[in-house]
Short mmCIF file of C-alpha atoms and ligand atoms in Angstrom, two decimals:
data_model
loop_
_atom_site.label_atom_id
_atom_site.label_comp_id
_atom_site.label_asym_id
_atom_site.label_seq_id
_atom_site.Cartn_x
_atom_site.Cartn_y
_atom_site.Cartn_z
CA MET A 1 154.72 76.26 46.48
CA SER A 2 155.24 74.50 43.38
CA LYS A 3 158.10 76.48 41.45
CA LEU A 4 157.36 78.69 38.38
CA TRP A 5 160.02 76.93 37.12
CA GLY A 6 159.49 73.66 37.90
CA GLY A 7 157.98 70.76 35.64
CA ARG A 8 161.17 69.48 35.18
CA PHE A 9 161.92 69.29 37.99
CA THR A 10 161.75 66.10 40.82
CA LYS A 11 162.71 66.74 43.87
CA GLN A 12 162.31 69.99 45.77
CA THR A 13 164.96 71.99 45.56
CA ASN A 14 167.66 71.29 49.09
CA HIS A 15 166.16 74.43 51.45
CA LEU A 16 170.48 75.45 52.18
CA VAL A 17 170.37 74.96 47.85
CA GLU A 18 167.31 78.08 47.89
CA GLU A 19 168.94 80.18 50.39
CA TYR A 20 172.53 80.07 48.49
CA THR A 21 170.65 80.62 45.61
CA ALA A 22 168.14 83.62 46.41
CA SER A 23 169.72 87.09 45.01
CA ILE A 24 165.76 88.24 46.36
CA ASN A 25 166.67 89.95 49.96
CA PHE A 26 168.50 92.77 48.20
CA ASP A 27 167.32 92.79 44.50
CA LYS A 28 164.18 93.66 45.63
CA ALA A 29 165.62 97.38 45.65
CA LEU A 30 164.40 96.73 41.99
CA ALA A 31 160.89 95.89 42.69
CA GLU A 32 160.35 99.46 40.67
CA GLU A 33 162.45 99.13 37.75
CA ASP A 34 161.06 95.75 37.39
CA ILE A 35 157.95 96.95 37.53
CA GLN A 36 158.12 99.93 34.97
CA GLY A 37 160.07 97.03 32.64
CA SER A 38 157.77 94.62 32.71
CA LEU A 39 154.79 97.44 31.41
CA ALA A 40 156.50 98.61 29.00
CA HIS A 41 157.53 94.39 27.82
CA VAL A 42 153.62 93.62 27.86
CA THR A 43 152.28 96.84 26.47
CA MET A 44 154.32 95.55 23.23
CA LEU A 45 152.64 92.03 23.95
CA GLY A 46 149.85 93.63 22.63
CA LYS A 47 151.10 95.57 19.86
CA CYS A 48 151.99 94.36 18.23
CA GLY A 49 149.12 91.11 18.87
CA ILE A 50 150.94 88.49 20.80
CA LEU A 51 148.41 88.79 23.34
CA PRO A 52 144.72 89.92 23.83
CA GLN A 53 144.65 93.62 23.96
CA ASP A 54 142.05 92.28 27.24
CA ASP A 55 144.83 89.58 28.94
CA VAL A 56 147.10 92.83 28.67
CA GLU A 57 144.99 94.86 30.76
CA LYS A 58 144.03 92.80 33.09
CA ILE A 59 148.58 92.31 33.67
CA LYS A 60 148.91 95.60 33.70
CA GLU A 61 146.47 96.79 36.38
CA GLY A 62 147.95 93.61 38.44
CA LEU A 63 151.44 94.65 37.72
CA ARG A 64 150.47 98.08 39.44
CA THR A 65 148.40 96.70 42.19
CA VAL A 66 151.59 94.30 43.55
CA LEU A 67 153.17 97.86 42.96
CA GLY A 68 151.52 99.87 44.24
CA LYS A 69 151.33 96.89 47.79
CA ILE A 70 154.83 96.68 47.94
CA ARG A 71 155.48 100.22 48.06
CA GLU A 72 152.98 100.37 51.05
CA GLY A 73 154.58 96.64 51.92
CA LYS A 74 152.32 95.36 52.36
CA ILE A 75 154.06 92.30 50.78
CA GLU A 76 156.72 90.01 50.86
CA PHE A 77 158.65 89.13 49.53
CA SER A 78 160.33 85.42 49.79
CA VAL A 79 163.13 83.04 49.74
CA SER A 80 161.45 80.40 48.04
CA ASP A 81 160.91 82.37 44.63
CA GLU A 82 164.78 83.57 44.82
CA ASP A 83 164.59 86.81 42.58
CA ILE A 84 162.89 89.37 43.18
CA HIS A 85 161.92 88.76 39.56
CA MET A 86 160.09 86.18 40.05
CA ASN A 87 158.31 87.17 43.52
CA ILE A 88 156.81 89.47 41.44
CA GLU A 89 155.63 87.04 38.82
CA LYS A 90 154.28 84.65 41.36
CA ASN A 91 152.23 87.63 43.18
CA LEU A 92 150.30 88.99 39.76
CA ILE A 93 149.80 85.77 39.22
CA GLU A 94 148.44 85.01 42.75
CA GLU A 95 146.85 89.40 42.01
CA ILE A 96 145.36 87.95 39.03
CA GLY A 97 144.22 84.93 37.94
CA PRO A 98 147.03 82.48 35.23
CA VAL A 99 146.47 85.78 33.26
CA GLY A 100 149.79 87.09 35.03
CA GLY A 101 151.10 83.87 33.90
CA LYS A 102 151.25 85.20 30.13
CA LEU A 103 153.01 87.93 31.36
CA HIS A 104 156.74 87.03 30.31
CA THR A 105 156.36 85.75 26.72
CA GLY A 106 158.90 86.39 24.50
CA ARG A 107 161.38 87.08 26.96
CA SER A 108 163.55 85.57 30.02
CA ARG A 109 164.88 86.79 33.54
CA ASN A 110 168.82 87.51 31.46
CA ASP A 111 167.40 89.94 29.57
CA GLN A 112 165.08 91.15 32.27
CA VAL A 113 167.07 91.96 35.14
CA ALA A 114 169.70 93.64 32.70
CA THR A 115 166.85 95.96 31.50
CA ASP A 116 165.98 97.00 35.97
CA MET A 117 170.01 97.64 35.81
CA HIS A 118 170.21 99.54 33.09
CA LEU A 119 166.47 101.75 34.79
CA TYR A 120 168.09 101.52 38.39
CA LEU A 121 171.84 102.75 37.68
CA ARG A 122 170.57 105.63 34.74
CA SER A 123 168.16 107.13 38.02
CA ARG A 124 170.90 107.00 40.18
CA VAL A 125 173.82 108.48 37.85
CA ILE A 126 171.40 111.39 37.47
CA GLU A 127 171.02 112.12 40.90
CA ILE A 128 174.16 111.16 41.52
CA VAL A 129 174.93 114.16 39.28
CA GLY A 130 172.56 116.34 40.63
CA MET A 131 174.85 115.96 44.38
CA LEU A 132 178.28 116.98 42.42
CA HIS A 133 176.70 119.27 41.53
CA ALA A 134 175.11 120.87 44.35
CA LEU A 135 179.12 120.28 46.64
CA GLN A 136 180.33 122.43 43.73
CA GLU A 137 178.30 124.70 44.49
CA ALA A 138 179.17 124.34 48.10
CA LEU A 139 183.01 124.48 47.19
CA ILE A 140 182.42 128.23 44.71
CA GLY A 141 180.30 129.21 46.87
CA GLN A 142 183.53 129.19 49.95
CA ALA A 143 185.85 130.02 47.39
CA LYS A 144 183.93 133.16 46.59
CA GLU A 145 184.26 134.03 50.67
CA ASN A 146 187.38 133.28 50.62
CA LEU A 147 188.87 136.00 47.10
CA ASP A 148 190.89 137.20 49.93
CA THR A 149 192.26 134.16 52.05
CA ILE A 150 195.98 133.10 52.03
CA ILE A 151 197.28 130.10 52.71
CA PRO A 152 200.26 128.56 52.13
CA GLY A 153 200.69 126.62 49.29
CA TYR A 154 201.93 122.96 49.95
CA THR A 155 204.48 120.13 47.50
CA HIS A 156 205.35 117.14 50.06
CA LEU A 157 202.81 117.97 52.12
CA GLN A 158 205.45 121.41 52.72
CA ARG A 159 205.41 125.01 52.64
CA ALA A 160 205.37 125.38 48.67
CA GLN A 161 204.21 129.01 47.35
CA PRO A 162 201.48 130.91 48.86
CA ILE A 163 198.30 130.53 46.77
CA LEU A 164 194.42 131.36 47.54
CA PHE A 165 192.28 129.80 49.37
CA ALA A 166 189.60 129.86 46.91
CA HIS A 167 191.95 128.53 44.60
CA HIS A 168 192.41 125.37 46.69
CA LEU A 169 189.01 125.28 46.57
CA MET A 170 188.46 125.67 43.10
CA ALA A 171 190.76 122.51 42.34
CA TYR A 172 188.16 120.31 43.20
CA VAL A 173 185.46 121.95 41.82
CA SER A 174 187.68 121.24 38.58
CA MET A 175 187.68 117.27 39.71
CA PHE A 176 184.02 117.14 40.65
CA GLN A 177 183.67 118.72 36.61
CA ARG A 178 185.90 116.09 35.13
CA ASP A 179 183.80 113.91 37.14
CA ALA A 180 180.31 114.97 36.16
CA GLU A 181 181.51 114.39 33.03
CA ARG A 182 182.13 110.83 33.18
CA LEU A 183 179.21 110.18 34.16
CA ILE A 184 177.48 112.08 31.92
CA ASP A 185 179.54 110.50 29.95
CA SER A 186 179.04 106.70 31.08
CA TYR A 187 174.77 107.25 30.65
CA LYS A 188 174.68 106.26 27.00
CA ARG A 189 176.83 103.78 27.77
CA ILE A 190 173.59 102.95 30.45
CA ASN A 191 170.90 103.93 28.23
CA MET A 192 170.20 101.41 25.98
CA LEU A 193 167.55 98.58 26.19
CA PRO A 194 169.35 94.37 25.95
CA LEU A 195 165.34 93.51 26.20
CA GLY A 196 164.71 91.68 23.28
CA ALA A 197 167.89 89.23 23.61
CA GLY A 198 165.69 86.29 25.94
CA ALA A 199 167.74 84.09 27.18
CA LEU A 200 169.98 85.05 24.93
CA ALA A 201 169.23 84.77 21.16
CA GLY A 202 165.85 85.88 20.98
CA THR A 203 163.00 85.34 20.78
CA THR A 204 160.67 83.94 18.32
CA PHE A 205 158.28 85.98 19.30
CA PRO A 206 157.58 88.78 17.10
CA ILE A 207 158.21 91.78 19.41
CA ASP A 208 158.96 95.15 18.53
CA ARG A 209 162.74 96.33 20.64
CA HIS A 210 162.22 99.76 18.93
CA PHE A 211 158.55 100.73 21.00
CA VAL A 212 159.71 99.24 23.81
CA ALA A 213 163.33 101.19 24.07
CA GLU A 214 160.84 103.98 23.24
CA GLN A 215 157.83 103.65 25.81
CA LEU A 216 161.49 102.94 27.94
CA GLN A 217 163.04 105.99 26.92
CA PHE A 218 166.35 104.61 26.80
CA ASP A 219 168.69 105.84 23.33
CA ARG A 220 169.64 102.28 22.09
CA ILE A 221 168.28 98.86 21.79
CA TYR A 222 171.92 96.54 22.29
CA GLU A 223 172.32 95.44 18.41
CA ASN A 224 173.49 91.65 19.68
CA SER A 225 171.21 89.41 22.11
CA LEU A 226 174.80 87.87 23.49
CA ASP A 227 176.10 90.80 24.71
CA ALA A 228 173.12 92.03 25.75
CA VAL A 229 173.07 89.12 28.35
CA SER A 230 176.00 89.68 29.27
CA ASP A 231 176.72 92.72 29.04
CA ARG A 232 178.24 94.20 32.59
CA ASP A 233 180.63 96.64 32.08
CA PHE A 234 178.26 99.93 32.45
CA ILE A 235 177.59 98.40 35.13
CA VAL A 236 181.73 98.04 36.25
CA GLU A 237 182.34 102.28 35.05
CA PHE A 238 180.38 103.29 37.37
CA LEU A 239 181.90 101.68 39.92
CA ALA A 240 184.70 103.41 38.24
CA ASP A 241 183.09 106.54 38.06
CA ALA A 242 182.18 105.93 41.52
CA SER A 243 185.91 105.54 42.43
CA LEU A 244 187.50 108.61 41.67
CA ILE A 245 184.72 110.56 43.04
CA MET A 246 185.26 109.02 46.19
CA MET A 247 189.63 109.19 45.24
CA HIS A 248 188.66 112.97 45.29
CA LEU A 249 186.14 112.50 48.33
CA SER A 250 188.58 111.36 49.63
CA ARG A 251 191.79 114.00 50.17
CA LEU A 252 189.50 116.53 50.66
CA SER A 253 188.78 114.49 54.16
CA GLU A 254 192.33 114.50 54.70
CA GLU A 255 192.75 117.59 54.01
CA LEU A 256 189.28 119.07 55.69
CA VAL A 257 191.43 116.14 59.16
CA LEU A 258 194.04 118.45 58.90
CA TRP A 259 193.05 122.09 58.45
CA SER A 260 190.77 121.00 61.00
CA SER A 261 192.64 119.46 63.58
CA THR A 262 194.83 121.83 66.39
CA GLU A 263 198.37 121.31 64.92
CA PHE A 264 196.67 123.11 60.77
CA SER A 265 193.07 124.86 63.01
CA PHE A 266 193.10 125.89 59.08
CA VAL A 267 189.09 125.69 59.31
CA GLU A 268 186.17 124.35 61.22
CA LEU A 269 183.76 122.39 60.68
CA ASP A 270 180.09 123.59 62.21
CA ASP A 271 179.24 121.12 64.95
CA ALA A 272 176.46 119.00 64.05
CA PHE A 273 178.91 117.75 61.52
CA CYS A 274 181.96 116.33 63.98
CA THR A 275 180.91 114.41 67.25
CA GLY A 276 182.30 113.64 71.05
CA SER A 277 184.57 111.41 72.69
CA SER A 278 183.34 109.22 74.82
CA ILE A 279 185.75 110.30 77.46
CA MET A 280 187.88 112.70 76.11
CA PRO A 281 185.32 115.58 77.15
CA GLN A 282 187.34 118.37 75.05
CA LYS A 283 187.27 116.30 72.05
CA LYS A 284 185.29 117.46 68.56
CA ASN A 285 186.07 115.46 65.41
CA PRO A 286 185.61 115.80 62.26
CA ASP A 287 183.86 111.85 61.83
CA VAL A 288 182.54 112.32 58.62
CA PRO A 289 185.06 113.27 56.73
CA GLU A 290 187.59 110.42 58.16
CA LEU A 291 184.96 107.81 57.28
CA VAL A 292 184.30 108.85 54.42
CA ARG A 293 188.44 108.36 54.32
CA GLY A 294 187.85 105.24 55.34
CA LYS A 295 184.58 103.85 53.03
CA THR A 296 186.40 104.92 49.84
CA GLY A 297 188.66 101.02 50.15
CA ARG A 298 184.38 99.51 50.14
CA VAL A 299 184.37 101.17 46.93
CA TYR A 300 187.00 100.16 45.08
CA GLY A 301 186.40 97.04 46.75
CA ASN A 302 183.27 96.42 44.30
CA LEU A 303 184.99 97.75 41.06
CA MET A 304 187.57 95.40 41.32
CA GLY A 305 185.58 92.72 42.80
CA LEU A 306 182.96 92.56 40.12
CA LEU A 307 186.62 93.57 37.31
CA THR A 308 186.80 89.53 38.79
CA VAL A 309 183.16 88.54 38.80
CA LEU A 310 183.48 89.17 34.71
CA LYS A 311 186.53 88.44 33.91
CA SER A 312 186.96 84.93 32.26
CA LEU A 313 183.01 84.64 32.61
CA PRO A 314 181.93 82.47 28.54
CA LEU A 315 178.55 83.73 26.82
CA ALA A 316 175.93 84.50 27.69
CA TYR A 317 175.02 84.51 31.18
CA ASN A 318 176.15 82.87 34.00
CA LYS A 319 174.30 82.64 37.21
CA ASP A 320 178.30 84.45 38.65
CA MET A 321 176.90 88.04 37.52
CA GLN A 322 173.95 87.75 39.95
CA GLU A 323 176.53 89.23 41.77
CA ASP A 324 177.10 92.18 39.46
CA LYS A 325 173.88 93.65 42.14
CA GLU A 326 175.75 94.22 46.14
CA GLY A 327 178.31 95.96 45.10
CA MET A 328 176.49 97.97 42.80
CA PHE A 329 173.65 99.16 45.37
CA ASP A 330 176.41 99.21 47.45
CA THR A 331 178.74 101.71 46.20
CA VAL A 332 175.07 104.27 45.35
CA ALA A 333 174.86 103.72 48.50
CA THR A 334 178.54 104.74 50.34
CA LEU A 335 178.81 107.89 47.06
CA GLU A 336 175.73 109.13 47.72
CA GLY A 337 175.39 108.87 51.49
CA ALA A 338 179.07 110.78 51.43
CA LEU A 339 177.64 112.72 48.96
CA GLN A 340 175.13 114.35 50.20
CA LEU A 341 176.48 115.44 54.29
CA PHE A 342 179.72 116.75 52.31
CA ALA A 343 178.49 119.60 50.83
CA PRO A 344 176.88 121.30 53.31
CA MET A 345 179.04 120.35 55.42
CA ILE A 346 181.37 122.27 53.08
CA ALA A 347 179.52 125.35 53.47
CA THR A 348 179.15 125.12 57.34
CA MET A 349 183.15 125.60 57.13
CA LYS A 350 184.69 127.70 58.77
CA VAL A 351 187.25 129.58 57.50
CA ASN A 352 189.91 130.83 60.36
CA LYS A 353 191.41 133.55 58.30
CA GLY A 354 193.78 135.00 60.71
CA ARG A 355 195.35 131.56 61.17
CA MET A 356 195.86 130.64 57.74
CA ARG A 357 197.83 134.45 57.41
CA GLU A 358 200.04 133.56 60.31
CA ALA A 359 200.81 130.41 58.62
CA VAL A 360 201.16 132.37 55.90
CA ASN A 361 203.86 135.74 57.37
CA HIS A 362 205.77 132.80 59.33
CA ASP A 363 207.08 131.19 56.44
CA PHE A 364 209.43 131.34 53.30
CA SER A 365 206.53 129.88 51.30
CA ASN A 366 207.76 133.29 48.74
CA ALA A 367 211.44 132.73 48.36
CA THR A 368 210.71 131.73 44.69
CA ASP A 369 209.46 135.20 44.05
CA ILE A 370 213.05 136.74 45.30
CA ALA A 371 214.80 133.60 42.68
CA ASP A 372 212.48 135.91 40.40
CA PHE A 373 213.54 139.38 41.65
CA LEU A 374 216.74 138.59 41.61
CA VAL A 375 216.29 137.24 37.61
CA GLY A 376 214.46 140.47 37.44
CA LYS A 377 217.96 141.79 38.17
CA GLY A 378 220.10 139.61 35.57
CA LEU A 379 220.79 136.78 37.33
CA PRO A 380 221.21 133.40 35.91
CA PHE A 381 218.10 131.63 37.69
CA ARG A 382 220.09 128.73 38.87
CA GLN A 383 223.11 132.17 40.40
CA ALA A 384 219.77 132.74 42.53
CA HIS A 385 218.06 129.70 43.27
CA GLU A 386 221.60 129.19 45.32
CA VAL A 387 221.93 133.14 47.01
CA ILE A 388 218.61 132.81 47.55
CA GLY A 389 219.02 129.17 49.49
CA LYS A 390 221.84 131.35 51.93
CA THR A 391 220.11 133.93 52.58
CA VAL A 392 217.08 131.54 54.01
CA LEU A 393 219.13 129.48 55.14
CA TYR A 394 220.56 132.93 57.28
CA CYS A 395 217.39 134.17 58.49
CA ILE A 396 216.67 129.94 59.37
CA GLN A 397 219.46 130.35 61.33
CA ASN A 398 219.19 133.53 63.22
CA GLY A 399 214.98 133.06 63.61
CA LYS A 400 213.47 135.60 61.06
CA TYR A 401 211.42 135.54 58.09
CA LEU A 402 212.24 137.53 54.57
CA LEU A 403 210.67 140.43 55.77
CA ASP A 404 212.60 140.65 58.55
CA LEU A 405 215.65 141.67 57.08
CA SER A 406 217.50 144.90 56.75
CA LEU A 407 218.21 145.86 53.36
CA ASP A 408 221.96 145.26 54.56
CA GLU A 409 220.97 142.19 54.88
CA PHE A 410 220.17 141.70 51.76
CA LYS A 411 222.80 142.56 49.95
CA GLN A 412 225.05 140.04 51.80
CA PHE A 413 224.43 137.81 49.66
CA SER A 414 223.61 139.59 46.52
CA GLU A 415 223.98 143.35 45.79
CA LEU A 416 221.34 143.59 42.52
CA PHE A 417 218.81 143.85 46.15
CA ASP A 418 217.12 146.92 46.01
CA ASP A 419 214.39 148.83 48.34
CA GLN A 420 211.55 147.93 46.35
CA ILE A 421 212.47 144.26 47.42
CA TYR A 422 209.52 143.95 50.33
CA ALA A 423 206.61 145.27 47.80
CA VAL A 424 207.17 141.78 46.02
CA LEU A 425 207.21 139.51 49.35
CA GLN A 426 204.49 140.65 50.45
CA PRO A 427 202.14 137.59 50.23
CA GLU A 428 199.48 139.56 48.13
CA ALA A 429 202.56 140.65 45.61
CA VAL A 430 202.99 136.62 45.82
CA VAL A 431 199.50 135.67 44.35
CA ASN A 432 199.03 137.82 42.72
CA ALA A 433 202.23 137.61 40.92
CA ARG A 434 200.56 134.58 39.74
CA ASN A 435 198.76 136.33 36.43
CA VAL A 436 198.46 133.30 34.46
CA TYR A 437 195.06 131.25 32.54
CA GLY A 438 195.16 128.35 35.99
CA GLY A 439 197.50 130.48 38.76
CA THR A 440 196.18 131.90 41.71
CA ALA A 441 196.01 135.67 41.42
CA SER A 442 192.93 137.08 42.65
CA VAL A 443 191.69 137.87 38.90
CA GLN A 444 192.44 134.84 37.61
CA VAL A 445 190.97 132.52 40.61
CA ALA A 446 187.42 135.39 40.06
CA ASP A 447 187.36 134.72 36.79
CA ALA A 448 188.05 130.70 37.42
CA ILE A 449 184.72 130.87 39.32
CA ARG A 450 183.09 132.60 36.67
CA ARG A 451 183.13 130.04 34.09
CA SER A 452 182.55 127.33 36.93
CA GLU A 453 179.37 129.60 37.82
CA ALA A 454 178.55 129.62 34.23
CA MET A 455 179.20 126.44 33.68
CA LEU A 456 176.82 125.04 36.60
CA GLY A 457 174.01 127.29 35.47
CA LEU A 458 173.94 128.83 38.94
CA THR A 459 174.29 133.08 37.56
N1 LIG B 501 168.54 87.38 39.92
C1 LIG B 501 168.85 86.83 38.44
C2 LIG B 501 170.35 87.51 38.73
O1 LIG B 501 170.01 88.38 39.22
C3 LIG B 501 167.87 87.61 37.76
C4 LIG B 501 168.56 86.12 36.69
C5 LIG B 501 168.85 85.07 36.02
N2 LIG B 501 168.58 83.73 35.01
C6 LIG B 501 168.73 82.48 35.37
N3 LIG B 501 168.93 82.19 33.88
N4 LIG B 501 169.40 82.41 36.88
O2 LIG B 501 171.06 87.58 38.34
#
């Protein structure tokens, strides 16, 4: 069949060129948005008297029929019609005859595709914010169950100071809160209308862009027609936001993998979220967090890919820009896939409180607190640090922990020790001593949970 743009050509397109330049195999994902945009455009053409109302009604009905057929899988898209825009137009013309050819009046595929991308990302961003909130809710749920669970807190992956497990989980709630805020902020740059920019310079028809914006519920209109058709910043921004979310998920994944190892045994992921080994019958592998950690790479790759595509592109539209789509679709699928699994995986995770407690009882993560104890007795911190360093070394050499030492043993290192030290060294006391805003004391963590719940509207 002939091309919609075939008039100027004297030869058929080489079929390899057709295949190489076509985007239909992936931009068919924009079918709903493309028709949504076209409906608003043609309504405006009628309202502005550019097309007779009769034609407008026929076109709208035709577009709805085509949409219905696409939804039912009754339309076979064709590579020779290049992309979703021309496939839909071709089908519209087949459906209602030559009047369908009036739809493209006063617009270009350049402002059309940009509009589709804005519409597409707009709904995905709302979806993703909802998924982030669901994950935060799952983390908060676990935090509430673990307000009295103490784990060793780490720096350099070495035991540092004991903290509440709830505090650790709430750190991720804060990260995902920033992620949601970033997406919500980007919404104002996504929710802008490019349509009406034409191919690059505007259009000779007396269109009403504000009317189109209103119908599509866009808050703003692009100020400059060249910018409208060549801007993909909003996609880059989305890919960057998605990269940060994946990075946060990947850090949590790494902790879940570590915590569910036999060596840690801090948590056990539900069987429904793990897989087995084809050879080793005893295995239960944390495939989901591993794969999320792994898939983070492709999301970063999609960001770098698009930044590189856009670099050095002259204004306005260039075919290179068709490369904005697969990375974006892939990122949406990868991110939504991860978030969808993470919320229930966290909610169903079993926390091995006993094992965590055992870990805390067998470490020196209360060492800072006896240094602080000596400081309280008047010793300069630097000297206290030295005294406790020696005390810890003594413990290590004698196979003991700080709480195992007798008062006489303590006194070998400093006369300032007294029997209050045993209360100070209890993990609960160590945790609750960090009673500053944002600290790990249980009253502070309980407050943090309340604040997050209020912010998420969970109370
Ligand atoms: N399939 C194209 C894309 O995704 C649509 C815009 C085509 N515009 C053009 N002037 N060839 O970028």
